[in-house]
Coordinates of C-alpha atoms in Angstrom, one line a residue:
X13 CA 0.3 0.2 -0.4
X14 CA 2.7 2.6 0.0
X15 CA 2.6 3.4 -3.9
X16 CA -1.3 4.3 -3.3
X17 CA 0.2 6.5 -0.2
X18 CA 3.2 7.8 -1.8
X19 CA 1.2 8.5 -4.7
X20 CA 3.1 6.3 -6.7
X21 CA 0.6 4.4 -9.0
X22 CA 2.7 2.1 -11.3
X23 CA 1.4 -1.2 -11.6
X24 CA 5.4 -2.7 -11.3
X25 CA 5.9 -0.7 -7.9
X26 CA 2.8 -2.0 -6.5
X27 CA 3.9 -5.5 -7.4
X28 CA 7.3 -4.7 -6.2
X29 CA 6.0 -3.7 -2.9
X30 CA 3.7 -6.7 -3.0
X31 CA 6.9 -8.9 -3.5
X32 CA 8.7 -7.1 -0.9
X33 CA 6.1 -8.1 1.3
X34 CA 6.2 -11.4 1.0
X35 CA 3.4 -12.1 -1.5
X36 CA 3.0 -13.6 -4.1
X37 CA 1.7 -11.8 -7.5
X38 CA 0.6 -12.9 -10.7
X39 CA -0.6 -11.0 -13.9
X40 CA -4.7 -10.3 -14.5
X41 CA -6.6 -9.6 -17.7
X42 CA -9.9 -8.5 -15.4
X43 CA -9.8 -11.0 -12.8
X44 CA -8.5 -14.2 -14.8
X45 CA -4.8 -15.3 -14.7
X46 CA -3.2 -14.4 -17.6
X47 CA -0.9 -17.3 -17.6
X48 CA -1.7 -20.6 -19.3
X49 CA -0.7 -21.9 -15.7
X50 CA 0.2 -20.1 -12.7
X51 CA 0.5 -23.2 -10.5
X52 CA 4.0 -22.9 -9.8
X53 CA 3.2 -19.1 -8.0
X54 CA 1.5 -21.4 -5.4
X55 CA 4.7 -22.7 -4.6
X56 CA 6.4 -19.5 -5.0
X57 CA 7.1 -16.0 -5.5
X58 CA 8.0 -14.4 -8.8
X59 CA 11.5 -12.6 -9.4
X60 CA 11.8 -9.3 -9.3
X61 CA 12.6 -9.4 -13.5
X62 CA 9.4 -11.5 -14.0
X63 CA 7.3 -9.4 -12.3
X64 CA 9.1 -6.2 -14.3
X65 CA 8.7 -8.2 -17.5
X66 CA 4.5 -8.6 -16.5
X67 CA 4.1 -4.8 -14.7
X68 CA 6.6 -2.9 -16.6
X69 CA 6.1 0.9 -17.9
X70 CA 6.9 -0.5 -21.6
X71 CA 4.5 -3.8 -21.8
X72 CA 1.8 -2.7 -24.6
X73 CA -0.4 -4.8 -22.5
X74 CA -1.7 -3.5 -18.8
X75 CA -2.2 -6.0 -16.7
X76 CA -4.1 -6.0 -13.0
X77 CA -2.0 -7.3 -10.1
X78 CA -3.4 -10.5 -8.4
X79 CA -2.3 -11.9 -5.2
X80 CA -2.1 -15.5 -4.8
X81 CA -3.2 -16.3 -1.3
X82 CA -2.3 -19.3 0.7
X83 CA 0.7 -20.7 2.5
X84 CA 3.3 -18.9 -0.6
X85 CA 1.7 -15.6 0.7
X86 CA 0.8 -16.3 4.3
X87 CA -2.6 -14.5 3.3
X88 CA -6.0 -15.8 3.9
X89 CA -9.2 -14.4 2.2
X90 CA -12.8 -15.1 3.0
X91 CA -14.9 -13.6 0.4
X92 CA -18.2 -12.5 1.7
X93 CA -20.7 -11.2 -1.1
X94 CA -22.7 -9.1 1.6
X95 CA -22.2 -7.5 5.2
X96 CA -24.3 -9.8 6.2
X97 CA -22.7 -12.5 5.4
X98 CA -19.6 -10.9 6.8
X99 CA -21.2 -10.4 9.9
X100 CA -22.3 -14.4 10.0
X101 CA -18.9 -15.4 9.4
X102 CA -17.5 -13.4 12.4
X103 CA -19.9 -15.4 14.8

């Protein structure tokens, strides 16, 4: 989140920060992975060079950033469609 807070809104800067925070990232088109297979990134983070290739400013295609949750990133996500569902989950 540091890139957003500091006003630097480049995709690569954000991806780099996520990697520095220990999160595994992948490129997305919309909400879908832009990779044929992203299984390896469920086990390891991409390199900084790979992230630069995906999210660098010279790209013709602008990808969104997907964060791979689970053990590789140390993140668990609970997706609740409504506030009420969220409240039920936390009871």
